[in-house]
Each structure stands twice: as C-alpha cells, then as structure tokens.
C-alpha cells in the first residue's frame, strides 16, 4: 500500500475475527519498528510479541479485559528501558572502532555526552548539579533544558518507543492486518506476566488481528486541522 493509504486506512480495531496473524507479518512489522528514529540511536526499546493462548489471556486480563485485547490474535507489548543505554553505547563505540570512525566530535558525543544525558548519579544528585550549571549557562546561550532526572530520561525513552510503535502499526496495516494501541492496562500485571524486570516502562500494548465488521466503533473523527497546525511562513 502507498504510505498515505496506510495512514488513511489504519484504524484502532476493538474486535477481531479469528484469523491468525502470520508470524512473517509480525516479524516484518517488528523489524520495521526497530527502524524508527530514536534518541541518540540508543534503541531503548523491547517488544514482546505474544501469540501463546495462555499468556495472551493473562495479558488480556491485564489490559482490563478490553475487547481489543481479548479478541486479538497477537499482543505486542512495547517496553521503554532507560537502563540499557550503556550496553548500546558500548555496541555503538565497538562498531565505530570496527568501521574506523575516528571523528573526535562523533566519538565525544557517544563517550561523553550520552553518559551525561542518561545518568544522574545516586539519588539523582548529579542531575541537580547539571540543572544548576545548565540553567546558569542558559542566561547567556541556548542550552538543552534537560533531561535532569531519571524521570526525564524516562520521557525520552518513552517518546522514542512510541515512534517505533507507530512504525509497527503502520507496517501491520501495510501488510493487510489491523491493530489497536492500548494504554488501558495494569502495568504491574503486564510486567509480571512477561517477567519484565529493571527500570522498564510499558509504553503500549498493541493488539493485532483481522478486523471484525464490528471492530471499528465509528467513522474516524478528527477536529478541525486549524486547531492543531501552525504554519510560520
Ligand atoms: C497511547 C495510546 C493509548 C491508547 N489506548 C487505548 C486503549 O487503551 N483502548 C482503546 O480501545 N484504544 C486506545 N487507543 C486508541 C485511540 O482511542 C485511537 O487511536 C483514537 O481514538 C483515534 O482513532 P483511530 O486510531 O482509529 O484513528 C490508544 C491510542 C494511543 C495512541
């Protein structure tokens, strides 16, 4: 499908028929998710693709028994991790070494700036120092106003992971299947069902399947575009 057809036809589906989603469709769509733009290329996401009937039922209950979750052929749980940047930072630096990347600015970005952005020290103390220094500098020049806390880093990784979710859903649509993003879930239970540990946030649970004729609740509704679009020519 043409990109704009995908965007136009993708709808949030709340009821699916019993058609399974082929593994290839899920894999291809998840691979598309991994190609999403992401902050500093730290790829702070994980996706759990659940088709096992028992696990799906457990997750559907954790999704507050929403019909979209209960009738889905697959449930994809998108997780944002602020605790994995060191691993990817190391992999990026190794790849640079292998590929002969020697640009001091690029190396310094990954060796110095990335740790500066992602770590805030015990009890966030380093984040406070960073905030004071940067706020002072900000009187004289443009400065990045954060992140100064683990919470703010969480926002960065959640943003990035949400972009991957959109890639995933667009890919599912392009391949002729349907989806629905859900944030109506019990995060504690979702994490428990998948044994997710560490500083992980469940960003969305995405149901997938083939839509039932009653699966779309109404015509698509968007407010007047003038309300949201601002052109500064
Ligand atoms: C972050 C996020 C969370 C959502 N959570 C739910 C949800 O828990 N249950 C649900 O039925 N739909 C959920 N939706 C779907 C929205 O209701 C839907 O995208 C919106 O009404 C627009 O409809 P459309 O996707 O068909 O264009 C969610 C969408 C997003 C982006």
PDB file of C-alpha atoms and ligand atoms in Angstrom:
ATOM      1  CA  UNK A   1       0.000   0.000   0.000  1.00  0.00           C
ATOM      2  CA  UNK A   2       1.017   3.579  -0.655  1.00  0.00           C
ATOM      3  CA  UNK A   3       2.174   5.323   2.543  1.00  0.00           C
ATOM      4  CA  UNK A   4      -0.794   7.730   2.605  1.00  0.00           C
ATOM      5  CA  UNK A   5      -3.246   4.854   2.052  1.00  0.00           C
ATOM      6  CA  UNK A   6      -1.733   3.149   5.092  1.00  0.00           C
ATOM      7  CA  UNK A   7      -2.100   6.290   7.199  1.00  0.00           C
ATOM      8  CA  UNK A   8      -5.659   6.855   5.945  1.00  0.00           C
ATOM      9  CA  UNK A   9      -6.892   3.314   6.425  1.00  0.00           C
ATOM     10  CA  UNK A  10      -5.231   2.367   9.724  1.00  0.00           C
ATOM     11  CA  UNK A  11      -7.877   2.411  12.417  1.00  0.00           C
ATOM     12  CA  UNK A  12      -7.909   1.297  16.015  1.00  0.00           C
ATOM     13  CA  UNK A  13      -9.723  -2.030  15.975  1.00  0.00           C
ATOM     14  CA  UNK A  14     -11.616  -3.133  19.061  1.00  0.00           C
ATOM     15  CA  UNK A  15     -12.828  -6.517  17.838  1.00  0.00           C
ATOM     16  CA  UNK A  16     -11.042  -9.057  15.641  1.00  0.00           C
ATOM     17  CA  UNK A  17     -12.231 -12.194  13.869  1.00  0.00           C
ATOM     18  CA  UNK A  18     -10.449 -15.483  14.489  1.00  0.00           C
ATOM     19  CA  UNK A  19      -7.921 -15.161  11.614  1.00  0.00           C
ATOM     20  CA  UNK A  20      -4.367 -15.610  12.943  1.00  0.00           C
ATOM     21  CA  UNK A  21      -1.661 -13.125  12.030  1.00  0.00           C
ATOM     22  CA  UNK A  22       1.152 -14.954  10.203  1.00  0.00           C
ATOM     23  CA  UNK A  23       4.475 -14.940  12.045  1.00  0.00           C
ATOM     24  CA  UNK A  24       6.141 -13.312   8.995  1.00  0.00           C
ATOM     25  CA  UNK A  25       3.773 -10.337   9.275  1.00  0.00           C
ATOM     26  CA  UNK A  26       4.608  -9.879  12.946  1.00  0.00           C
ATOM     27  CA  UNK A  27       8.344 -10.277  12.387  1.00  0.00           C
ATOM     28  CA  UNK A  28       8.407  -7.898   9.421  1.00  0.00           C
ATOM     29  CA  UNK A  29       6.359  -5.294  11.299  1.00  0.00           C
ATOM     30  CA  UNK A  30       8.554  -5.603  14.396  1.00  0.00           C
ATOM     31  CA  UNK A  31      11.637  -5.186  12.239  1.00  0.00           C
ATOM     32  CA  UNK A  32      10.040  -2.009  10.848  1.00  0.00           C
ATOM     33  CA  UNK A  33       9.533  -0.865  14.447  1.00  0.00           C
ATOM     34  CA  UNK A  34      13.274  -1.176  15.062  1.00  0.00           C
ATOM     35  CA  UNK A  35      13.961   1.205  12.171  1.00  0.00           C
ATOM     36  CA  UNK A  36      12.182   4.091  13.879  1.00  0.00           C
ATOM     37  CA  UNK A  37      14.185   7.200  14.648  1.00  0.00           C
ATOM     38  CA  UNK A  38      15.394   7.089  18.227  1.00  0.00           C
ATOM     39  CA  UNK A  39      17.183   9.425  20.580  1.00  0.00           C
ATOM     40  CA  UNK A  40      20.988   9.252  20.123  1.00  0.00           C
ATOM     41  CA  UNK A  41      20.433   5.871  18.431  1.00  0.00           C
ATOM     42  CA  UNK A  42      20.305   4.296  21.910  1.00  0.00           C
ATOM     43  CA  UNK A  43      17.442   1.993  20.834  1.00  0.00           C
ATOM     44  CA  UNK A  44      15.950   1.877  24.329  1.00  0.00           C
ATOM     45  CA  UNK A  45      13.071  -0.409  23.445  1.00  0.00           C
ATOM     46  CA  UNK A  46      11.981  -4.023  23.746  1.00  0.00           C
ATOM     47  CA  UNK A  47       8.994  -5.698  22.137  1.00  0.00           C
ATOM     48  CA  UNK A  48       7.321  -8.846  23.431  1.00  0.00           C
ATOM     49  CA  UNK A  49       5.204 -10.489  20.767  1.00  0.00           C
ATOM     50  CA  UNK A  50       2.700 -12.829  22.415  1.00  0.00           C
ATOM     51  CA  UNK A  51       0.665 -15.392  20.481  1.00  0.00           C
ATOM     52  CA  UNK A  52       0.656 -18.123  23.135  1.00  0.00           C
ATOM     53  CA  UNK A  53      -3.021 -18.575  24.131  1.00  0.00           C
ATOM     54  CA  UNK A  54      -2.479 -18.739  27.914  1.00  0.00           C
ATOM     55  CA  UNK A  55      -0.088 -15.800  28.020  1.00  0.00           C
ATOM     56  CA  UNK A  56      -2.402 -13.831  25.725  1.00  0.00           C
ATOM     57  CA  UNK A  57      -5.337 -14.476  28.081  1.00  0.00           C
ATOM     58  CA  UNK A  58      -3.224 -13.359  31.057  1.00  0.00           C
ATOM     59  CA  UNK A  59      -2.220 -10.192  29.215  1.00  0.00           C
ATOM     60  CA  UNK A  60      -5.779  -9.515  28.023  1.00  0.00           C
ATOM     61  CA  UNK A  61      -6.892  -9.616  31.670  1.00  0.00           C
ATOM     62  CA  UNK A  62      -4.058  -7.185  32.499  1.00  0.00           C
ATOM     63  CA  UNK A  63      -5.419  -4.987  29.684  1.00  0.00           C
ATOM     64  CA  UNK A  64      -8.552  -4.669  31.792  1.00  0.00           C
ATOM     65  CA  UNK A  65     -10.265  -7.268  29.562  1.00  0.00           C
ATOM     66  CA  UNK A  66     -10.682  -4.760  26.741  1.00  0.00           C
ATOM     67  CA  UNK A  67     -12.364  -6.474  23.764  1.00  0.00           C
ATOM     68  CA  UNK A  68      -9.474  -5.463  21.524  1.00  0.00           C
ATOM     69  CA  UNK A  69      -7.081  -7.412  23.751  1.00  0.00           C
ATOM     70  CA  UNK A  70      -9.423 -10.351  24.354  1.00  0.00           C
ATOM     71  CA  UNK A  71     -10.092 -10.981  20.640  1.00  0.00           C
ATOM     72  CA  UNK A  72      -6.562 -10.264  19.331  1.00  0.00           C
ATOM     73  CA  UNK A  73      -4.548 -12.914  17.514  1.00  0.00           C
ATOM     74  CA  UNK A  74      -1.367 -11.376  18.887  1.00  0.00           C
ATOM     75  CA  UNK A  75      -0.483  -8.883  21.586  1.00  0.00           C
ATOM     76  CA  UNK A  76       2.694  -6.866  21.261  1.00  0.00           C
ATOM     77  CA  UNK A  77       3.980  -5.247  24.423  1.00  0.00           C
ATOM     78  CA  UNK A  78       6.251  -2.260  23.809  1.00  0.00           C
ATOM     79  CA  UNK A  79       8.637  -1.508  26.637  1.00  0.00           C
ATOM     80  CA  UNK A  80      10.912   1.507  27.086  1.00  0.00           C
ATOM     81  CA  UNK A  81      14.113   0.989  29.068  1.00  0.00           C
ATOM     82  CA  UNK A  82      16.215   3.784  30.488  1.00  0.00           C
ATOM     83  CA  UNK A  83      18.641   1.244  31.935  1.00  0.00           C
ATOM     84  CA  UNK A  84      20.056  -0.221  28.726  1.00  0.00           C
ATOM     85  CA  UNK A  85      21.922   2.735  27.269  1.00  0.00           C
ATOM     86  CA  UNK A  86      25.348   1.534  28.495  1.00  0.00           C
ATOM     87  CA  UNK A  87      25.023  -1.696  26.520  1.00  0.00           C
ATOM     88  CA  UNK A  88      24.064   0.098  23.280  1.00  0.00           C
ATOM     89  CA  UNK A  89      26.627   2.851  23.866  1.00  0.00           C
ATOM     90  CA  UNK A  90      29.302   0.116  24.066  1.00  0.00           C
ATOM     91  CA  UNK A  91      27.985  -1.521  20.899  1.00  0.00           C
ATOM     92  CA  UNK A  92      27.997   1.800  19.032  1.00  0.00           C
ATOM     93  CA  UNK A  93      31.593   2.508  20.100  1.00  0.00           C
ATOM     94  CA  UNK A  94      32.666  -1.003  19.104  1.00  0.00           C
ATOM     95  CA  UNK A  95      31.011  -0.554  15.704  1.00  0.00           C
ATOM     96  CA  UNK A  96      32.812   2.778  15.273  1.00  0.00           C
ATOM     97  CA  UNK A  97      36.125   1.082  16.064  1.00  0.00           C
ATOM     98  CA  UNK A  98      35.430  -1.746  13.612  1.00  0.00           C
ATOM     99  CA  UNK A  99      34.422   0.721  10.907  1.00  0.00           C
ATOM    100  CA  UNK A 100      37.312   3.107  11.506  1.00  0.00           C
ATOM    101  CA  UNK A 101      35.176   6.035  12.687  1.00  0.00           C
ATOM    102  CA  UNK A 102      37.633   8.488  14.227  1.00  0.00           C
ATOM    103  CA  UNK A 103      35.794  11.824  14.072  1.00  0.00           C
ATOM    104  CA  UNK A 104      36.535  13.257  17.551  1.00  0.00           C
ATOM    105  CA  UNK A 105      33.147  15.014  17.675  1.00  0.00           C
ATOM    106  CA  UNK A 106      31.254  11.800  16.993  1.00  0.00           C
ATOM    107  CA  UNK A 107      33.350   9.840  19.499  1.00  0.00           C
ATOM    108  CA  UNK A 108      32.972  12.523  22.134  1.00  0.00           C
ATOM    109  CA  UNK A 109      29.196  12.540  21.600  1.00  0.00           C
ATOM    110  CA  UNK A 110      28.974   8.859  22.438  1.00  0.00           C
ATOM    111  CA  UNK A 111      31.736   8.734  25.053  1.00  0.00           C
ATOM    112  CA  UNK A 112      30.866  11.905  26.964  1.00  0.00           C
ATOM    113  CA  UNK A 113      27.512  13.406  26.017  1.00  0.00           C
ATOM    114  CA  UNK A 114      25.443  10.228  26.075  1.00  0.00           C
ATOM    115  CA  UNK A 115      26.502   9.317  29.663  1.00  0.00           C
ATOM    116  CA  UNK A 116      25.912  12.939  30.637  1.00  0.00           C
ATOM    117  CA  UNK A 117      22.358  12.765  29.308  1.00  0.00           C
ATOM    118  CA  UNK A 118      21.431   9.317  30.617  1.00  0.00           C
ATOM    119  CA  UNK A 119      22.982   9.166  34.098  1.00  0.00           C
ATOM    120  CA  UNK A 120      22.100  11.256  37.112  1.00  0.00           C
ATOM    121  CA  UNK A 121      24.122   9.643  39.899  1.00  0.00           C
ATOM    122  CA  UNK A 122      22.925   8.292  43.252  1.00  0.00           C
ATOM    123  CA  UNK A 123      19.586   9.843  44.286  1.00  0.00           C
ATOM    124  CA  UNK A 124      19.718  11.995  41.162  1.00  0.00           C
ATOM    125  CA  UNK A 125      22.311  14.309  42.739  1.00  0.00           C
ATOM    126  CA  UNK A 126      24.311  14.685  39.549  1.00  0.00           C
ATOM    127  CA  UNK A 127      21.102  15.665  37.740  1.00  0.00           C
ATOM    128  CA  UNK A 128      20.610  18.565  40.173  1.00  0.00           C
ATOM    129  CA  UNK A 129      24.156  19.784  39.608  1.00  0.00           C
ATOM    130  CA  UNK A 130      23.597  19.521  35.862  1.00  0.00           C
ATOM    131  CA  UNK A 131      20.400  21.542  36.155  1.00  0.00           C
ATOM    132  CA  UNK A 132      22.115  24.315  38.125  1.00  0.00           C
ATOM    133  CA  UNK A 133      25.048  24.550  35.698  1.00  0.00           C
ATOM    134  CA  UNK A 134      22.880  24.432  32.589  1.00  0.00           C
ATOM    135  CA  UNK A 135      20.352  26.944  33.959  1.00  0.00           C
ATOM    136  CA  UNK A 136      23.212  29.360  34.621  1.00  0.00           C
ATOM    137  CA  UNK A 137      24.646  28.832  31.115  1.00  0.00           C
ATOM    138  CA  UNK A 138      21.144  29.336  29.751  1.00  0.00           C
ATOM    139  CA  UNK A 139      21.246  33.027  30.671  1.00  0.00           C
ATOM    140  CA  UNK A 140      23.941  33.501  28.038  1.00  0.00           C
ATOM    141  CA  UNK A 141      23.275  30.983  25.259  1.00  0.00           C
ATOM    142  CA  UNK A 142      20.786  28.364  24.079  1.00  0.00           C
ATOM    143  CA  UNK A 143      21.189  25.163  26.128  1.00  0.00           C
ATOM    144  CA  UNK A 144      19.405  21.809  26.276  1.00  0.00           C
ATOM    145  CA  UNK A 145      16.974  22.124  29.221  1.00  0.00           C
ATOM    146  CA  UNK A 146      17.223  18.543  30.307  1.00  0.00           C
ATOM    147  CA  UNK A 147      16.981  15.711  30.929  1.00  0.00           C
ATOM    148  CA  UNK A 148      18.000  16.407  34.535  1.00  0.00           C
ATOM    149  CA  UNK A 149      16.392  13.405  36.185  1.00  0.00           C
ATOM    150  CA  UNK A 150      15.741   9.729  35.674  1.00  0.00           C
ATOM    151  CA  UNK A 151      12.088  10.645  35.186  1.00  0.00           C
ATOM    152  CA  UNK A 152      13.023  12.965  32.325  1.00  0.00           C
ATOM    153  CA  UNK A 153      15.153  10.236  30.718  1.00  0.00           C
ATOM    154  CA  UNK A 154      12.113   8.008  31.016  1.00  0.00           C
ATOM    155  CA  UNK A 155      10.220  10.530  28.920  1.00  0.00           C
ATOM    156  CA  UNK A 156      12.945  10.399  26.270  1.00  0.00           C
ATOM    157  CA  UNK A 157      12.860   6.609  26.024  1.00  0.00           C
ATOM    158  CA  UNK A 158       9.052   6.508  26.052  1.00  0.00           C
ATOM    159  CA  UNK A 159       8.909   9.077  23.217  1.00  0.00           C
ATOM    160  CA  UNK A 160      11.315   7.029  21.143  1.00  0.00           C
ATOM    161  CA  UNK A 161       9.486   3.772  21.808  1.00  0.00           C
ATOM    162  CA  UNK A 162       6.159   5.344  20.816  1.00  0.00           C
ATOM    163  CA  UNK A 163       7.647   6.185  17.408  1.00  0.00           C
ATOM    164  CA  UNK A 164       8.610   2.530  16.997  1.00  0.00           C
ATOM    165  CA  UNK A 165       5.040   1.542  17.920  1.00  0.00           C
ATOM    166  CA  UNK A 166       3.703   3.731  15.125  1.00  0.00           C
ATOM    167  CA  UNK A 167       6.108   2.147  12.622  1.00  0.00           C
ATOM    168  CA  UNK A 168       4.882  -1.239  13.811  1.00  0.00           C
ATOM    169  CA  UNK A 169       1.193  -0.385  13.435  1.00  0.00           C
ATOM    170  CA  UNK A 170       1.707   1.173  10.000  1.00  0.00           C
ATOM    171  CA  UNK A 171       3.588  -1.936   8.883  1.00  0.00           C
ATOM    172  CA  UNK A 172       0.806  -4.203  10.178  1.00  0.00           C
ATOM    173  CA  UNK A 173      -1.697  -2.135   8.148  1.00  0.00           C
ATOM    174  CA  UNK A 174       0.509  -2.156   5.054  1.00  0.00           C
ATOM    175  CA  UNK A 175       0.581  -5.955   5.251  1.00  0.00           C
ATOM    176  CA  UNK A 176      -3.230  -6.142   5.382  1.00  0.00           C
ATOM    177  CA  UNK A 177      -3.812  -6.662   9.117  1.00  0.00           C
ATOM    178  CA  UNK A 178      -5.178  -4.461  11.887  1.00  0.00           C
ATOM    179  CA  UNK A 179      -4.098  -3.192  15.269  1.00  0.00           C
ATOM    180  CA  UNK A 180      -5.006  -1.069  18.250  1.00  0.00           C
ATOM    181  CA  UNK A 181      -2.621   0.685  20.634  1.00  0.00           C
ATOM    182  CA  UNK A 182      -3.679   0.421  24.265  1.00  0.00           C
ATOM    183  CA  UNK A 183      -2.551   2.217  27.366  1.00  0.00           C
ATOM    184  CA  UNK A 184      -5.514   0.952  29.337  1.00  0.00           C
ATOM    185  CA  UNK A 185      -3.626  -1.761  31.226  1.00  0.00           C
ATOM    186  CA  UNK A 186      -2.307  -2.658  34.644  1.00  0.00           C
ATOM    187  CA  UNK A 187       1.413  -2.109  34.197  1.00  0.00           C
ATOM    188  CA  UNK A 188       2.355  -4.168  37.248  1.00  0.00           C
ATOM    189  CA  UNK A 189       0.459  -7.176  35.921  1.00  0.00           C
ATOM    190  CA  UNK A 190       1.752  -6.780  32.364  1.00  0.00           C
ATOM    191  CA  UNK A 191       5.335  -6.722  33.667  1.00  0.00           C
ATOM    192  CA  UNK A 192       4.661  -9.695  35.909  1.00  0.00           C
ATOM    193  CA  UNK A 193       3.131 -11.723  33.053  1.00  0.00           C
ATOM    194  CA  UNK A 194       6.275 -11.209  30.969  1.00  0.00           C
ATOM    195  CA  UNK A 195       8.773 -11.286  33.848  1.00  0.00           C
ATOM    196  CA  UNK A 196       9.988  -7.810  32.897  1.00  0.00           C
ATOM    197  CA  UNK A 197      12.422  -6.509  35.494  1.00  0.00           C
ATOM    198  CA  UNK A 198      14.531  -3.391  35.941  1.00  0.00           C
ATOM    199  CA  UNK A 199      13.767   0.187  35.069  1.00  0.00           C
ATOM    200  CA  UNK A 200      11.292  -0.645  32.338  1.00  0.00           C
ATOM    201  CA  UNK A 201       8.067   1.157  31.420  1.00  0.00           C
ATOM    202  CA  UNK A 202       5.339  -0.468  29.413  1.00  0.00           C
ATOM    203  CA  UNK A 203       4.561   2.138  26.753  1.00  0.00           C
ATOM    204  CA  UNK A 204       1.726   0.399  24.932  1.00  0.00           C
ATOM    205  CA  UNK A 205       0.172  -2.976  24.440  1.00  0.00           C
ATOM    206  CA  UNK A 206      -0.740  -3.296  20.773  1.00  0.00           C
ATOM    207  CA  UNK A 207      -3.402  -5.778  19.761  1.00  0.00           C
ATOM    208  CA  UNK A 208      -3.181  -7.267  16.278  1.00  0.00           C
ATOM    209  CA  UNK A 209      -5.502  -9.325  14.109  1.00  0.00           C
ATOM    210  CA  UNK A 210      -8.005  -9.110  11.247  1.00  0.00           C
ATOM    211  CA  UNK A 211     -10.832  -6.759  11.990  1.00  0.00           C
ATOM    212  CA  UNK A 212     -14.339  -7.983  12.628  1.00  0.00           C
ATOM    213  CA  UNK A 213     -17.027  -5.925  10.764  1.00  0.00           C
ATOM    214  CA  UNK A 214     -17.990  -4.536  14.196  1.00  0.00           C
ATOM    215  CA  UNK A 215     -14.367  -3.907  15.126  1.00  0.00           C
ATOM    216  CA  UNK A 216     -14.332  -0.219  14.219  1.00  0.00           C
ATOM    217  CA  UNK A 217     -16.545   1.766  16.513  1.00  0.00           C
ATOM    218  CA  UNK A 218     -17.382   4.659  14.206  1.00  0.00           C
ATOM    219  CA  UNK A 219     -16.171   6.928  11.430  1.00  0.00           C
ATOM    220  CA  UNK A 220     -12.797   8.447  12.011  1.00  0.00           C
ATOM    221  CA  UNK A 221     -13.087  11.674  13.936  1.00  0.00           C
ATOM    222  CA  UNK A 222     -10.504  14.455  13.946  1.00  0.00           C
ATOM    223  CA  UNK A 223     -11.080  18.061  14.994  1.00  0.00           C
ATOM    224  CA  UNK A 224     -10.528  20.953  12.539  1.00  0.00           C
ATOM    225  CA  UNK A 225      -6.919  20.936  11.440  1.00  0.00           C
ATOM    226  CA  UNK A 226      -6.572  24.713  12.039  1.00  0.00           C
ATOM    227  CA  UNK A 227      -6.762  23.876  15.742  1.00  0.00           C
ATOM    228  CA  UNK A 228      -3.513  21.895  15.581  1.00  0.00           C
ATOM    229  CA  UNK A 229      -1.484  23.033  12.589  1.00  0.00           C
ATOM    230  CA  UNK A 230       0.507  26.242  12.725  1.00  0.00           C
ATOM    231  CA  UNK A 231       2.445  27.436   9.697  1.00  0.00           C
ATOM    232  CA  UNK A 232       5.004  30.148  10.326  1.00  0.00           C
ATOM    233  CA  UNK A 233       5.911  31.214   6.779  1.00  0.00           C
TER     234      UNK A 233
HETATM  235  C1  LIG B   1      -1.154   5.983  23.592  1.00  0.00           C
HETATM  236  C2  LIG B   1      -2.487   5.475  23.147  1.00  0.00           C
HETATM  237  C3  LIG B   1      -3.255   4.751  24.016  1.00  0.00           C
HETATM  238  C4  LIG B   1      -4.483   4.220  23.623  1.00  0.00           C
HETATM  239  N1  LIG B   1      -5.178   3.412  24.481  1.00  0.00           N
HETATM  240  C5  LIG B   1      -6.284   2.792  24.054  1.00  0.00           C
HETATM  241  C6  LIG B   1      -6.928   1.834  24.871  1.00  0.00           C
HETATM  242  O1  LIG B   1      -6.490   1.530  25.976  1.00  0.00           O
HETATM  243  N2  LIG B   1      -8.024   1.223  24.383  1.00  0.00           N
HETATM  244  C7  LIG B   1      -8.540   1.506  23.141  1.00  0.00           C
HETATM  245  O2  LIG B   1      -9.552   0.916  22.766  1.00  0.00           O
HETATM  246  N3  LIG B   1      -7.942   2.418  22.344  1.00  0.00           N
HETATM  247  C8  LIG B   1      -6.833   3.060  22.755  1.00  0.00           C
HETATM  248  N4  LIG B   1      -6.179   3.934  21.923  1.00  0.00           N
HETATM  249  C9  LIG B   1      -6.687   4.178  20.577  1.00  0.00           C
HETATM  250  C10 LIG B   1      -7.294   5.562  20.439  1.00  0.00           C
HETATM  251  O3  LIG B   1      -8.518   5.611  21.120  1.00  0.00           O
HETATM  252  C11 LIG B   1      -7.456   5.860  18.944  1.00  0.00           C
HETATM  253  O4  LIG B   1      -6.199   5.895  18.338  1.00  0.00           O
HETATM  254  C12 LIG B   1      -8.171   7.188  18.692  1.00  0.00           C
HETATM  255  O5  LIG B   1      -9.488   7.165  19.166  1.00  0.00           O
HETATM  256  C13 LIG B   1      -8.191   7.552  17.209  1.00  0.00           C
HETATM  257  O6  LIG B   1      -8.783   6.512  16.438  1.00  0.00           O
HETATM  258  P1  LIG B   1      -8.004   5.826  15.221  1.00  0.00           P
HETATM  259  O7  LIG B   1      -6.768   5.185  15.779  1.00  0.00           O
HETATM  260  O8  LIG B   1      -8.974   4.789  14.686  1.00  0.00           O
HETATM  261  O9  LIG B   1      -7.678   6.883  14.214  1.00  0.00           O
HETATM  262  C14 LIG B   1      -4.973   4.477  22.315  1.00  0.00           C
HETATM  263  C15 LIG B   1      -4.176   5.237  21.438  1.00  0.00           C
HETATM  264  C16 LIG B   1      -2.954   5.708  21.835  1.00  0.00           C
HETATM  265  C17 LIG B   1      -2.090   6.456  20.862  1.00  0.00           C
END
